[in-house]
Coordinates of C-alpha atoms in Angstrom, one line a residue:
X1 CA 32.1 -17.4 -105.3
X2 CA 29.7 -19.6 -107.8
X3 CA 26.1 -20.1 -106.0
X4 CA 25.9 -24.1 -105.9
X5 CA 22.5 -25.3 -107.4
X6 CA 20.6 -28.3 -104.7
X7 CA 19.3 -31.6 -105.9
X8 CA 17.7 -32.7 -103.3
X9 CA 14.1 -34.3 -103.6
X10 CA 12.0 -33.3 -100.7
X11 CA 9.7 -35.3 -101.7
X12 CA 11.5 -38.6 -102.6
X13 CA 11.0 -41.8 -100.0
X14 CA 15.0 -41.6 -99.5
X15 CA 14.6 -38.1 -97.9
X16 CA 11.2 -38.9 -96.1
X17 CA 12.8 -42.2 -94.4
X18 CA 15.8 -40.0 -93.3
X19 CA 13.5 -36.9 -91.9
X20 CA 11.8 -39.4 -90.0
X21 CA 14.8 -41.2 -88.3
X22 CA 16.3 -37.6 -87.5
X23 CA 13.3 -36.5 -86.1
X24 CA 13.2 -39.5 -84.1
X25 CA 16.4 -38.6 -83.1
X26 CA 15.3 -35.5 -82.0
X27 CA 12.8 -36.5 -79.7
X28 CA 14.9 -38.7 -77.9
X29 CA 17.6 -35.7 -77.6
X30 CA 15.4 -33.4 -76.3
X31 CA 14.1 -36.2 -73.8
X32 CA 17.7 -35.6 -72.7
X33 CA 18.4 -32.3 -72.4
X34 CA 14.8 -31.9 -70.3
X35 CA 16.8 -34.3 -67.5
X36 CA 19.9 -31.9 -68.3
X37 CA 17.5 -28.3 -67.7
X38 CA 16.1 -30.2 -64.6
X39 CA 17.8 -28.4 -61.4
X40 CA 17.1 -30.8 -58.7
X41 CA 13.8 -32.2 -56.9
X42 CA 10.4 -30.1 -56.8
X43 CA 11.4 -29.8 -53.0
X44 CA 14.7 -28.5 -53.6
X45 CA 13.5 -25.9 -56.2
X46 CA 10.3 -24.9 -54.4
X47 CA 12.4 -24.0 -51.0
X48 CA 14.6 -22.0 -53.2
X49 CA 11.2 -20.1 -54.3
X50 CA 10.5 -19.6 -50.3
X51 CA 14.0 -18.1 -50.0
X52 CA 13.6 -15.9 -53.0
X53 CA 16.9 -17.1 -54.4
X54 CA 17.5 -17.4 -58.5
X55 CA 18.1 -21.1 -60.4
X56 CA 21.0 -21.3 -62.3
X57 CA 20.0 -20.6 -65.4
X58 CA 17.7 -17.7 -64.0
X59 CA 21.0 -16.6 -63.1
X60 CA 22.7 -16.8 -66.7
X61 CA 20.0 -15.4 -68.2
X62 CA 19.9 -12.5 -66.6
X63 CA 24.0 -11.9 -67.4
X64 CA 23.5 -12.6 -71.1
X65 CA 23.3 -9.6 -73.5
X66 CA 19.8 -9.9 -74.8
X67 CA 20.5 -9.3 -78.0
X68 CA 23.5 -11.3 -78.6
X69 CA 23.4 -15.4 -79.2
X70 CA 24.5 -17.6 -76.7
X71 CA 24.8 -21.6 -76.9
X72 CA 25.2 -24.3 -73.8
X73 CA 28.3 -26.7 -73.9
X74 CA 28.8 -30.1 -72.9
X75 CA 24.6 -30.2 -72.0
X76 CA 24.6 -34.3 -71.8
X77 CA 28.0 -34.8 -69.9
X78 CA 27.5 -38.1 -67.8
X79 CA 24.2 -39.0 -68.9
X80 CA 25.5 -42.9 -69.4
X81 CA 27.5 -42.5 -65.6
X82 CA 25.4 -45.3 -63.4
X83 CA 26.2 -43.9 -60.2
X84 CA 26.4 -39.8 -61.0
X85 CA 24.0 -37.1 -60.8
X86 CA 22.6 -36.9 -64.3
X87 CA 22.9 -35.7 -67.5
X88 CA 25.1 -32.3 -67.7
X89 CA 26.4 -32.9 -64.0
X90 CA 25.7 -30.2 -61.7
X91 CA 27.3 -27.3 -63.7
X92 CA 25.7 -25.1 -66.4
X93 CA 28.3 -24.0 -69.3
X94 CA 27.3 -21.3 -72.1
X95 CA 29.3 -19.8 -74.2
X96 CA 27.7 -15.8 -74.7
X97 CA 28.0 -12.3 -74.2
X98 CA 28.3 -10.1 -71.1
X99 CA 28.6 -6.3 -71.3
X100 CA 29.4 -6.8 -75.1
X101 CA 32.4 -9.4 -74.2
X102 CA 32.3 -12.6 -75.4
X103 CA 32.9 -14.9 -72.2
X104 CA 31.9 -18.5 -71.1
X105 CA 29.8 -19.0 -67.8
X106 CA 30.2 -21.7 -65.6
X107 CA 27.0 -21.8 -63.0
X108 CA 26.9 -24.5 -59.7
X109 CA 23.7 -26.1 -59.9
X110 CA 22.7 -25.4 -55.9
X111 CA 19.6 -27.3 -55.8
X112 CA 21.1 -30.0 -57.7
X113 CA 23.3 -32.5 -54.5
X114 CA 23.8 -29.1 -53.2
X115 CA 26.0 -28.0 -56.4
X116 CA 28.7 -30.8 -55.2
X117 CA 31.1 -31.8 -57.9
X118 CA 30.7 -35.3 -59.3
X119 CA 33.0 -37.2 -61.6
X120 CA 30.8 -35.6 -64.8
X121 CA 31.1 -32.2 -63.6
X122 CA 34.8 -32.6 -63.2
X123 CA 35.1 -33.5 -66.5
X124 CA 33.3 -30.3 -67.6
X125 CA 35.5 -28.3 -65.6
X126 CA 38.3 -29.3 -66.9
X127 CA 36.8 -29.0 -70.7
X128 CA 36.0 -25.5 -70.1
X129 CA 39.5 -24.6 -68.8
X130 CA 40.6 -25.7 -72.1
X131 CA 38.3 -23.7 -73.9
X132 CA 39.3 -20.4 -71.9
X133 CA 42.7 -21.1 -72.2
X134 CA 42.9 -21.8 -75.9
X135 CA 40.2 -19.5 -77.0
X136 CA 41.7 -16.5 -74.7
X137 CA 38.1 -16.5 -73.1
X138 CA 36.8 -14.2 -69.6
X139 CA 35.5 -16.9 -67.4
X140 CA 32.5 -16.1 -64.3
X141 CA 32.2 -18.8 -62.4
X142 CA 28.4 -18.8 -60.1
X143 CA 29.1 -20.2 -57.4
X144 CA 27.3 -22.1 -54.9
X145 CA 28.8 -25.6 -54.5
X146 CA 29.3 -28.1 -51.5
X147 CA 32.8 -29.2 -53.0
X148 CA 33.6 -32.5 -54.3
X149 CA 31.7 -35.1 -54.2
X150 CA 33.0 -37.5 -51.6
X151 CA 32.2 -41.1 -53.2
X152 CA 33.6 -39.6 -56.4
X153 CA 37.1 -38.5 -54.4
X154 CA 39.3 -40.6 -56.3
X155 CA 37.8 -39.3 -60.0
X156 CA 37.5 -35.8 -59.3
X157 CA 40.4 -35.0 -57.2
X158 CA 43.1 -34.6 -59.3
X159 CA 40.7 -33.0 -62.1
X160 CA 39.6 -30.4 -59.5
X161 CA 43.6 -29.8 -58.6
X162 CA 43.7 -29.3 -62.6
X163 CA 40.8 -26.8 -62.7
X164 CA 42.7 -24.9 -60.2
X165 CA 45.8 -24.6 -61.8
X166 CA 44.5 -23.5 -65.3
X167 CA 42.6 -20.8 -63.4
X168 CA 46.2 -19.8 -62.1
X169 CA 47.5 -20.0 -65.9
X170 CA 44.8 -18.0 -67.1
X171 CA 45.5 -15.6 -64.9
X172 CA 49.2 -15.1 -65.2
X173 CA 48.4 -15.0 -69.2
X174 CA 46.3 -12.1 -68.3
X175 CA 42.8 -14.3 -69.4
X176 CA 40.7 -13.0 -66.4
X177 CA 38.3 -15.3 -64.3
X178 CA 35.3 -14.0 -61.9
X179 CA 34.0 -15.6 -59.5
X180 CA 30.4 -14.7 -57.9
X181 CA 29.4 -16.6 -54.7
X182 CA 25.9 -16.5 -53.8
X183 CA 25.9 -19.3 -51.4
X184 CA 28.2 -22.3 -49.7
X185 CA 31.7 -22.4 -51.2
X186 CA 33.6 -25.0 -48.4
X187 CA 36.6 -26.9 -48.8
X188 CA 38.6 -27.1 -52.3
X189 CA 35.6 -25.5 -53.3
X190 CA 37.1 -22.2 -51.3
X191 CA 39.6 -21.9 -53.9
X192 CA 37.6 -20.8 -56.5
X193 CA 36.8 -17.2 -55.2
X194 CA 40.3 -17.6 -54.0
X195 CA 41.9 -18.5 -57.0
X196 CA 40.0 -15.8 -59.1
X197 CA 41.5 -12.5 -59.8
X198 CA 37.8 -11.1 -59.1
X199 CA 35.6 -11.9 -56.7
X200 CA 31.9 -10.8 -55.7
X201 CA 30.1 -12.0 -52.4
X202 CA 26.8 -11.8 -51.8
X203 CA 25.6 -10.4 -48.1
X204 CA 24.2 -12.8 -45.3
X205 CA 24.5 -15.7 -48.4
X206 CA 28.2 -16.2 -49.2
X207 CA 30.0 -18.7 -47.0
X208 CA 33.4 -19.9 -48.0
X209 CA 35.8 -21.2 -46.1
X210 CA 37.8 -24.1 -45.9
X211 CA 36.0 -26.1 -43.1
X212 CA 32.9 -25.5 -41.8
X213 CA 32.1 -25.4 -38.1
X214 CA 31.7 -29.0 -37.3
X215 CA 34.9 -29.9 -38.7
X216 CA 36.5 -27.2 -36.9
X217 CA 35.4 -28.0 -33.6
X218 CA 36.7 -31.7 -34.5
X219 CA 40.4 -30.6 -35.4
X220 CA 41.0 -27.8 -33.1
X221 CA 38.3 -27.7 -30.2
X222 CA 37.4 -23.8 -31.1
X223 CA 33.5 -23.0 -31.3
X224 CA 33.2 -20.8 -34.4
X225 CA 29.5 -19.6 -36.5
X226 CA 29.6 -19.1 -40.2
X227 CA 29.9 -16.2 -40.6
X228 CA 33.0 -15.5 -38.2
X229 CA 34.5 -19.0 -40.8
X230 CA 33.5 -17.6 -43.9
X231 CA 30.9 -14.9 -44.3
X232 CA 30.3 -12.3 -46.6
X233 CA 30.7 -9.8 -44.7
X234 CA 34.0 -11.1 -42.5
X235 CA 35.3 -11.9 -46.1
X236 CA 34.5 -8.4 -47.1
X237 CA 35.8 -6.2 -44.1
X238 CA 38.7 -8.5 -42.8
X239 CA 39.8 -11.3 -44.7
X240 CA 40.3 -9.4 -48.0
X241 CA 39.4 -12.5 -50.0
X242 CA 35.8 -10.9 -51.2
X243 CA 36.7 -7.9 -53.6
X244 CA 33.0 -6.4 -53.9
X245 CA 29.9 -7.4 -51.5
X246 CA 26.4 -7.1 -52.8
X247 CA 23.6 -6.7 -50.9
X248 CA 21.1 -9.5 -53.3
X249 CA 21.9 -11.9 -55.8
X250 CA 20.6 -9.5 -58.9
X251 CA 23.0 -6.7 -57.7
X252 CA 26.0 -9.4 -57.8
X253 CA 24.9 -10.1 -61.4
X254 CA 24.9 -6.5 -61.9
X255 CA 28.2 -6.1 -60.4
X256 CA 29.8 -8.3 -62.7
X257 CA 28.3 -6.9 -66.3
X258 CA 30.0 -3.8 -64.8
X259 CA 33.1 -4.7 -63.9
X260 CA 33.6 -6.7 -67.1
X261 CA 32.4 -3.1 -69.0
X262 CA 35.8 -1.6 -67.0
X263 CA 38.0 -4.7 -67.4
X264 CA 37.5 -5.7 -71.0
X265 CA 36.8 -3.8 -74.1
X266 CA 34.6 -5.8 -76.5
X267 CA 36.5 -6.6 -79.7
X268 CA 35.0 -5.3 -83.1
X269 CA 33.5 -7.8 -85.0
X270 CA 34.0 -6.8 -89.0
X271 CA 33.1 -10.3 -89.9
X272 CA 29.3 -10.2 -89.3
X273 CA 28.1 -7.3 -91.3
X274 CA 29.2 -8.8 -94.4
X275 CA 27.2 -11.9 -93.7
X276 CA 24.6 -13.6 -95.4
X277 CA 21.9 -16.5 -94.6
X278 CA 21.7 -19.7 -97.0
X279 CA 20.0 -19.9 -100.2
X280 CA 18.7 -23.6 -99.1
X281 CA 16.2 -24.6 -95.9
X282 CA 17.7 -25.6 -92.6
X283 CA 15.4 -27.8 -92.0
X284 CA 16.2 -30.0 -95.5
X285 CA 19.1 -31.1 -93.5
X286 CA 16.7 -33.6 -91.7
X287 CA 16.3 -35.1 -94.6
X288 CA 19.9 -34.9 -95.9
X289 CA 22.0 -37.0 -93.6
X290 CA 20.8 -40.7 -94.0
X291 CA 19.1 -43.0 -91.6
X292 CA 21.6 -45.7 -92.3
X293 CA 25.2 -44.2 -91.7
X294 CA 26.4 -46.9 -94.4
X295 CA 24.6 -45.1 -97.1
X296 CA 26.6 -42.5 -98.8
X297 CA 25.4 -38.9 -99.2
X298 CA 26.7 -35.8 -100.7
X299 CA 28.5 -33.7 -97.8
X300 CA 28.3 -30.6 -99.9
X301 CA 24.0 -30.6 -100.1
X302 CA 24.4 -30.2 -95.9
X303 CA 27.3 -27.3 -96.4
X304 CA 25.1 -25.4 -99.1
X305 CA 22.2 -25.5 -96.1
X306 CA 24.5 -23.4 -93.0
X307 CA 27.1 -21.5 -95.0
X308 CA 26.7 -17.8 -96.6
X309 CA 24.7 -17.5 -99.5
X310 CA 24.8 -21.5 -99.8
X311 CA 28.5 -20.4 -102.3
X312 CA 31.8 -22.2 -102.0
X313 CA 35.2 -22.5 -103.7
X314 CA 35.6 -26.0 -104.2
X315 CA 39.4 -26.9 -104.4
X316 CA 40.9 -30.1 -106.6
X317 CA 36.9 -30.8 -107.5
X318 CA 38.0 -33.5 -109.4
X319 CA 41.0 -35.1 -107.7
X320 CA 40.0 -37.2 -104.2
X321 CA 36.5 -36.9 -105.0
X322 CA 35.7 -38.6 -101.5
X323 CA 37.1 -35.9 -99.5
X324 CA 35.3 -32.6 -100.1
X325 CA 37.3 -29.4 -99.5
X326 CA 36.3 -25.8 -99.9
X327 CA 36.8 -21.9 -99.0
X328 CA 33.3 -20.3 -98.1
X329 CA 32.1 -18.5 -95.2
X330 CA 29.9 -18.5 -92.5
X331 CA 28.3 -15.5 -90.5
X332 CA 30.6 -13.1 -92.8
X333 CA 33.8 -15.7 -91.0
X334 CA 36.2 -17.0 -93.7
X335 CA 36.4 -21.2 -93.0
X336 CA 38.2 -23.4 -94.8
X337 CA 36.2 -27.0 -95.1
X338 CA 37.4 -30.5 -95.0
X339 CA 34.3 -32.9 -95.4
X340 CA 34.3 -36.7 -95.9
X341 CA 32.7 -38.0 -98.8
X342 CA 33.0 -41.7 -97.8
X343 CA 36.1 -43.5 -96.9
X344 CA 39.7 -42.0 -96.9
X345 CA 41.7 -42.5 -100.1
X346 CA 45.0 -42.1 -101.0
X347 CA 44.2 -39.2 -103.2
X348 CA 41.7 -37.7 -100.8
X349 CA 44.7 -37.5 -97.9
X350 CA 46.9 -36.0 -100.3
X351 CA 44.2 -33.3 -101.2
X352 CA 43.4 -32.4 -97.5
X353 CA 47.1 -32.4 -96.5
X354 CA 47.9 -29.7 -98.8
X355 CA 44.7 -27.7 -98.3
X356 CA 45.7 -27.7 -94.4
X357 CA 48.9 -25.8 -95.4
X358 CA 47.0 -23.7 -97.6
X359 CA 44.9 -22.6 -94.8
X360 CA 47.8 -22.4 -92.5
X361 CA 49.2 -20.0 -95.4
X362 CA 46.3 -17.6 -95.2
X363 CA 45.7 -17.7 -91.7
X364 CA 42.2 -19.3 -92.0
X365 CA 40.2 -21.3 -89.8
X366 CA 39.1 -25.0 -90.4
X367 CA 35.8 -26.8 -90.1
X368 CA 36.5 -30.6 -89.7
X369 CA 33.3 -32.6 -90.9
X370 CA 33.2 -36.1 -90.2
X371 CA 31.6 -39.3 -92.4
X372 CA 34.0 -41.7 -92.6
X373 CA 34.8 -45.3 -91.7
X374 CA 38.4 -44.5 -91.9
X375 CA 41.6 -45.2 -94.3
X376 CA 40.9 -47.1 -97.3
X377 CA 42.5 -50.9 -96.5
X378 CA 43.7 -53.9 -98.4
X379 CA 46.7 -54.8 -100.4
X380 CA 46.7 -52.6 -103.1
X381 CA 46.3 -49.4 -101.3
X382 CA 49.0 -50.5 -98.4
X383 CA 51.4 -51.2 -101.5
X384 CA 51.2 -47.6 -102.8
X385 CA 51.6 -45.9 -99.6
X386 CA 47.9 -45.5 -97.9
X387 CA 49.9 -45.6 -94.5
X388 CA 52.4 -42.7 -96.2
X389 CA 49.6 -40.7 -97.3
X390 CA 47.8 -40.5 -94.0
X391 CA 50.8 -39.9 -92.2
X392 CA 51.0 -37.2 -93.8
X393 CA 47.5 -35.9 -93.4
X394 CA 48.0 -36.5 -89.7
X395 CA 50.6 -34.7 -89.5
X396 CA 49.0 -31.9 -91.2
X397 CA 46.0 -31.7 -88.8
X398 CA 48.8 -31.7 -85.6
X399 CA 51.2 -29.3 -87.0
X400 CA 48.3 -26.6 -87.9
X401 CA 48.4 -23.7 -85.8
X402 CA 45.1 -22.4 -87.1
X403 CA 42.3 -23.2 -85.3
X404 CA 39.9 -26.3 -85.5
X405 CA 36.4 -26.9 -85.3
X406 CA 35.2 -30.3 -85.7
X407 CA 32.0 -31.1 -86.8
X408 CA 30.4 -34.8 -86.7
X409 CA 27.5 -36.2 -88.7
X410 CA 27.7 -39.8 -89.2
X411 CA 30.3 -42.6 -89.0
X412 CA 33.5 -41.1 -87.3
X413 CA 36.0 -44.3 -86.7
X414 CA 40.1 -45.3 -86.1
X415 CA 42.7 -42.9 -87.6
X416 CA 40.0 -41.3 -89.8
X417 CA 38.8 -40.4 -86.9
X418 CA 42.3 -38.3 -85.8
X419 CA 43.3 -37.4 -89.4
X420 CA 39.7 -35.6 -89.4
X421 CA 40.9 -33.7 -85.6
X422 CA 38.7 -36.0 -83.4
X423 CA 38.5 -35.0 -80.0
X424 CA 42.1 -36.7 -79.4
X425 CA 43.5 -33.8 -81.4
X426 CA 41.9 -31.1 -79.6
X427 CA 39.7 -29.0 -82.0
X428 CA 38.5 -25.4 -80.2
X429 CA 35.0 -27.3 -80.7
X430 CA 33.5 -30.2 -81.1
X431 CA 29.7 -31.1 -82.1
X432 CA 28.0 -34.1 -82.8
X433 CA 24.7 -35.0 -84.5
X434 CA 22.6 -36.9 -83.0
X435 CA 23.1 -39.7 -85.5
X436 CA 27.2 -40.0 -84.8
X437 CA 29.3 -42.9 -84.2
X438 CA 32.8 -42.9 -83.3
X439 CA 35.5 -45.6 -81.9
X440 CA 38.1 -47.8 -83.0
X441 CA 35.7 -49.4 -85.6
X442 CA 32.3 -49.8 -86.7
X443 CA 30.1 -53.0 -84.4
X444 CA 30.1 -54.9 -87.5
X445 CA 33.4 -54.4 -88.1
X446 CA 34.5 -55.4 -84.5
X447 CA 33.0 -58.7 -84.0
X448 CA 33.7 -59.7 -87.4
X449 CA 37.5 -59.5 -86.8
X450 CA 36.6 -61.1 -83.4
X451 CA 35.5 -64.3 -85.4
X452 CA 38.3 -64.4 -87.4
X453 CA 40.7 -64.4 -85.0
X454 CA 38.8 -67.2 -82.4
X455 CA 38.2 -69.5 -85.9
X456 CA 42.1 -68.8 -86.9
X457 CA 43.2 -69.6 -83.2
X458 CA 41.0 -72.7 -83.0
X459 CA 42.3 -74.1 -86.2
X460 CA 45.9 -73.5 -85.0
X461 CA 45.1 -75.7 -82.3
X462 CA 43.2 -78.0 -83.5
X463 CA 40.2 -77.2 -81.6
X464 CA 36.4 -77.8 -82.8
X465 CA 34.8 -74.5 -82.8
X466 CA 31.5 -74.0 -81.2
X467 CA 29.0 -72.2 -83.8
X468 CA 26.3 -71.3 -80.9
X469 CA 28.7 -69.9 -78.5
X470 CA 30.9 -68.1 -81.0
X471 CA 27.9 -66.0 -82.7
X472 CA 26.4 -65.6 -78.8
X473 CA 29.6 -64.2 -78.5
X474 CA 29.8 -62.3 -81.8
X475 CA 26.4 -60.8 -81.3
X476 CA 27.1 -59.8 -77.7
X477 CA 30.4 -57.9 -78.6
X478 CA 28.5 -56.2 -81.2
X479 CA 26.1 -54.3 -79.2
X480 CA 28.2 -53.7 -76.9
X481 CA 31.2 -52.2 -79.5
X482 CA 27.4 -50.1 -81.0
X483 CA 26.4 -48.7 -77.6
X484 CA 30.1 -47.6 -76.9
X485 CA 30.2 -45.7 -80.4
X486 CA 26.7 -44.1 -79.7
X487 CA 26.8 -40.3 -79.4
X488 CA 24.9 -40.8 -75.8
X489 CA 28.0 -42.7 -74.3
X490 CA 30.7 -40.5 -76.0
X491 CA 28.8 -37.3 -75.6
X492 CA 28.2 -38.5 -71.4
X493 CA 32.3 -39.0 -71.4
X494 CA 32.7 -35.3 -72.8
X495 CA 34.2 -36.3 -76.4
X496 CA 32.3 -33.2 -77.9
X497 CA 31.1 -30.5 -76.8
X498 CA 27.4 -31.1 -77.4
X499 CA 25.1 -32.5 -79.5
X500 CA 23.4 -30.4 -81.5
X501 CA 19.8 -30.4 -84.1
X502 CA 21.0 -30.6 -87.5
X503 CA 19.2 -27.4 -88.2
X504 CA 21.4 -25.2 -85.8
X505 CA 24.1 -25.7 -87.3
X506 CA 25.0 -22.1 -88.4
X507 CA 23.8 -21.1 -84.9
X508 CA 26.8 -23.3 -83.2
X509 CA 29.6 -22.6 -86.2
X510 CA 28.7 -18.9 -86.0
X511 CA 29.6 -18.5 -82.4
X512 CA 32.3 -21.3 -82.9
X513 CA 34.1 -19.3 -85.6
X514 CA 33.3 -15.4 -83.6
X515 CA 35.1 -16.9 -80.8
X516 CA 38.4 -18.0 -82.6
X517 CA 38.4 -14.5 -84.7
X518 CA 38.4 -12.7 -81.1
X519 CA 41.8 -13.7 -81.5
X520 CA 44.7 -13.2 -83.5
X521 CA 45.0 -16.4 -86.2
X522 CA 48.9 -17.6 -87.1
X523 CA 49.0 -20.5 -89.1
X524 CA 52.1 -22.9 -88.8
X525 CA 54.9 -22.7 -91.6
X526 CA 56.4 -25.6 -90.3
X527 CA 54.9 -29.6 -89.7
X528 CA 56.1 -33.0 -88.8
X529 CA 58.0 -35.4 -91.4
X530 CA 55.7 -36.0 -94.4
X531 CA 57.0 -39.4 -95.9
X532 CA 57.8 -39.7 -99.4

């Protein structure tokens, strides 16, 4: 590969104005993630301290390899929801090692509403079961939870009934799930030691059954104490439903990185030996992406900052010039890229359409990066076949067996959106920048077409339009079409799988792409209709 020079100007205003909005950025997303590390009320944490029990993330940490990289998922899922329990629910998710085995933890939030499960959390759930399943992944759930969250019944049943039943397909696939319970584990939430195909107790803390001893005296008039319900121990000795007690909650941890040494043999990795960092600063990537999203940029000064050696193949350089397409690597893992460069040509569909086959052809991996406002429109374009040409690109992205990761940092809108594998065409991952938009169409856009069609309908009837009402109206739908495409609402509604600083970008591929290459990578020789 040919080492790609840089012309970026550090020190131009261009690049100053856009440090400073991303920094800005910044702040405000690690204002967020601070409400997403909180794990419940001073009160809650200090009587955790008095009973000498671990947080949740004391908990991960302590299962992570130390030397191995490890990043959390889905950190801001229901920030935006008005009546949840805050940003990243009451679940931890990190994607990591254990015992040399890459696996994904999923950690209850105890002295967060007691670990219950609301709407957000479901969501997560049910995101990380697709992530397992797809990416063939060992799953350890920490568990101490209060169930479901009872005013969020109607949201989260049938998403818990679905976490259950992927743990159940998992399982029959032979992708294993452990479950550690180091506290309360009542009601639907019973099933997820029970549903596990490993399951550790802690002593005289574990209680799981599926009612507690109020609701047993209600339905059946019998006195019962917890531990008789749904102890450790009674679990242990004669219920059969605990596989391995331990007597504290750091010999459960260490119960699990032993089990998983026995159950699963860590897969060699020849990838990252033969990696190496960029020639270009991380950090210039502040200055890269541009504080106005309508501003064109070029996508490959931000690749030449997180790939290896800052080198790339470029393919059809000189055809489509407005999508950007490229072999490279990344952490010693062969990617294929498909960048936007601006709006979606017909040439630029073509291009990506036949690298996706390419890369189907070799087997390799594609990074999805998204800029774009979507398919070029207007009559010339729709009279040489723009809807033909991205039919075919979409196509493309849904017939490839190879697996996608989706990357997006800046305008990300309609069926540029999907031909670029939006979240709608389930890439393995998903990240987002803080600057990203996404929806049917830009705010602008929206109420602009709004206008349009209440002047058109007016004027078919005959009917005086009123100017002050109609741009109160206009302006109105335009905020609210701008707050819906933020990256706050769509990351709170689980449309990625995090938000990420620009400058870990490597960090997040790296462990993106090592978890893909665990497995064995088929492309498709076969897609839908491309018409001619």
């Amino acid at each position: 590969m040919k080492s790609r020079s840089s012309n970026i100007d550090v020190l131009s205003s261009s690049f100053i104005e856009n440090e400073i909005s991303m920094k800005k950025l910044l702040k405000e997303l690690n204002s967020y993630f601070d409400l997403s590390k909180s794990e419940g009320s001073k009160e809650k944490i200090k009587r955790t301290r008095t009973r000498k029990k671990l947080l949740a993330r004391e908990k991960i940490d302590l299962l992570l390899d130390k030397n191995k990289p490890h990043i959390e998922l889905m950190s801001l899922a229901g920030l935006k929801h008005e009546n949840g329990f805050g940003a990243g629910g009451t679940t931890v998710v990190v994607l990591g090692y254990v015992s040399g085995t890459l696996c994904l933890i999923n950690a209850n939030v105890a002295t967060r509403k007691a670990g219950a499960i609301d709407y957000a959390t479901s969501l997560k759930n049910l995101r990380l079961s697709q992530i397992a399943k797809e990416n063939k992944l060992l799953t350890i759930n920490l568990v101490e939870s209060g169930g479901a969250n009872l005013p969020d019944q109607d949201r989260v049943f049938n998403n818990y009934g679905k976490f259950f039943m992927e743990m159940s397909r998992r399982s029959k696939d032979g992708i294993p799930t452990i479950s550690v319970v180091f506290g309360n584990a009542t009601a639907g939430g019973a099933y997820v030691p029970g549903m596990s195909d490993y399951s550790i107790f802690q002593k005289n803390a574990a209680k799981v059954f599926l009612a507690g001893p109020p609701l047993v005296k209600m339905a059946t008039n019998e006195d019962a104490k917890d531990e008789e319900l749904g102890g450790a121990m009674m679990h242990s000795t004669i219920s059969g439903v605990s596989d391995f007690l331990a007597k504290d909650e750091k010999e459960a941890i260490e119960i699990t990185k032993d089990l998983i040494k026995k159950i699963q043999q860590p897969k060699e990795n020849k990838f990252e030996n033969q990696s190496s960092l960029p020639k270009f600063d991380k950090n210039e990537i502040l200055g890269i992406i541009p504080s106005n999203l309508k501003k064109p940029f070029d996508i490959r000064d931000l690749v030449r900052r997180f790939v290896d050696s800052s080198e790339f193949i470029e393919f059809k350089e000189n055809y489509g010039r407005t999508m950007f397409c490229c072999w490279t690597k990344i952490n010693g893992y062969p990617v294929g890229i498909i960048a936007n460069n601006g709006v979606i040509f017909i040439e630029s569909a073509k291009k990506a359409t036949h690298f996706i086959q390419l890369a189907n052809k070799s087997n390799t991996p594609l990074l999805f990066i998204h800029n774009t406002t979507g398919f070029m429109v207007g009559k010339k374009y729709e009279q040489n076949g723009m809807i033909n040409s991205g039919s075919q690109l979409i196509h493309a992205v849904s017939g490839s067996t190879v697996p996608h990761i989706s990357l997006q940092v800046g305008n990300s809108y309609g069926a540029g959106n999907y031909a670029m594998c939006g979240r709608s065409f389930e890439p393995r991952f998903l990240f987002s920048y803080p600057n990203a938009k996404s929806g049917v169409m830009g705010a602008d856009q929206l109420s602009g077409v709004m206008e349009i069609v209440k002047r058109n309908s007016a004027s078919s009837l005959n009917k005086v339009i009123n100017e002050e009402k109609l741009q109160h109206e206009k302006k109105i739908l335009a905020e609210q079409a701008d707050e819906k495409a933020s990256v706050w609402h769509t990351t709170s509604e689980v449309w990625d799988d995090g938000v990420i600083d620009p400058t870990d970008t490597r960090k997040y591929l790296s462990l993106a792409l090592a978890t893909v290459y665990s497995n064995e990578i088929i492309g498709s020789s076969s897609f839908g209709v491309f018409r001619m």
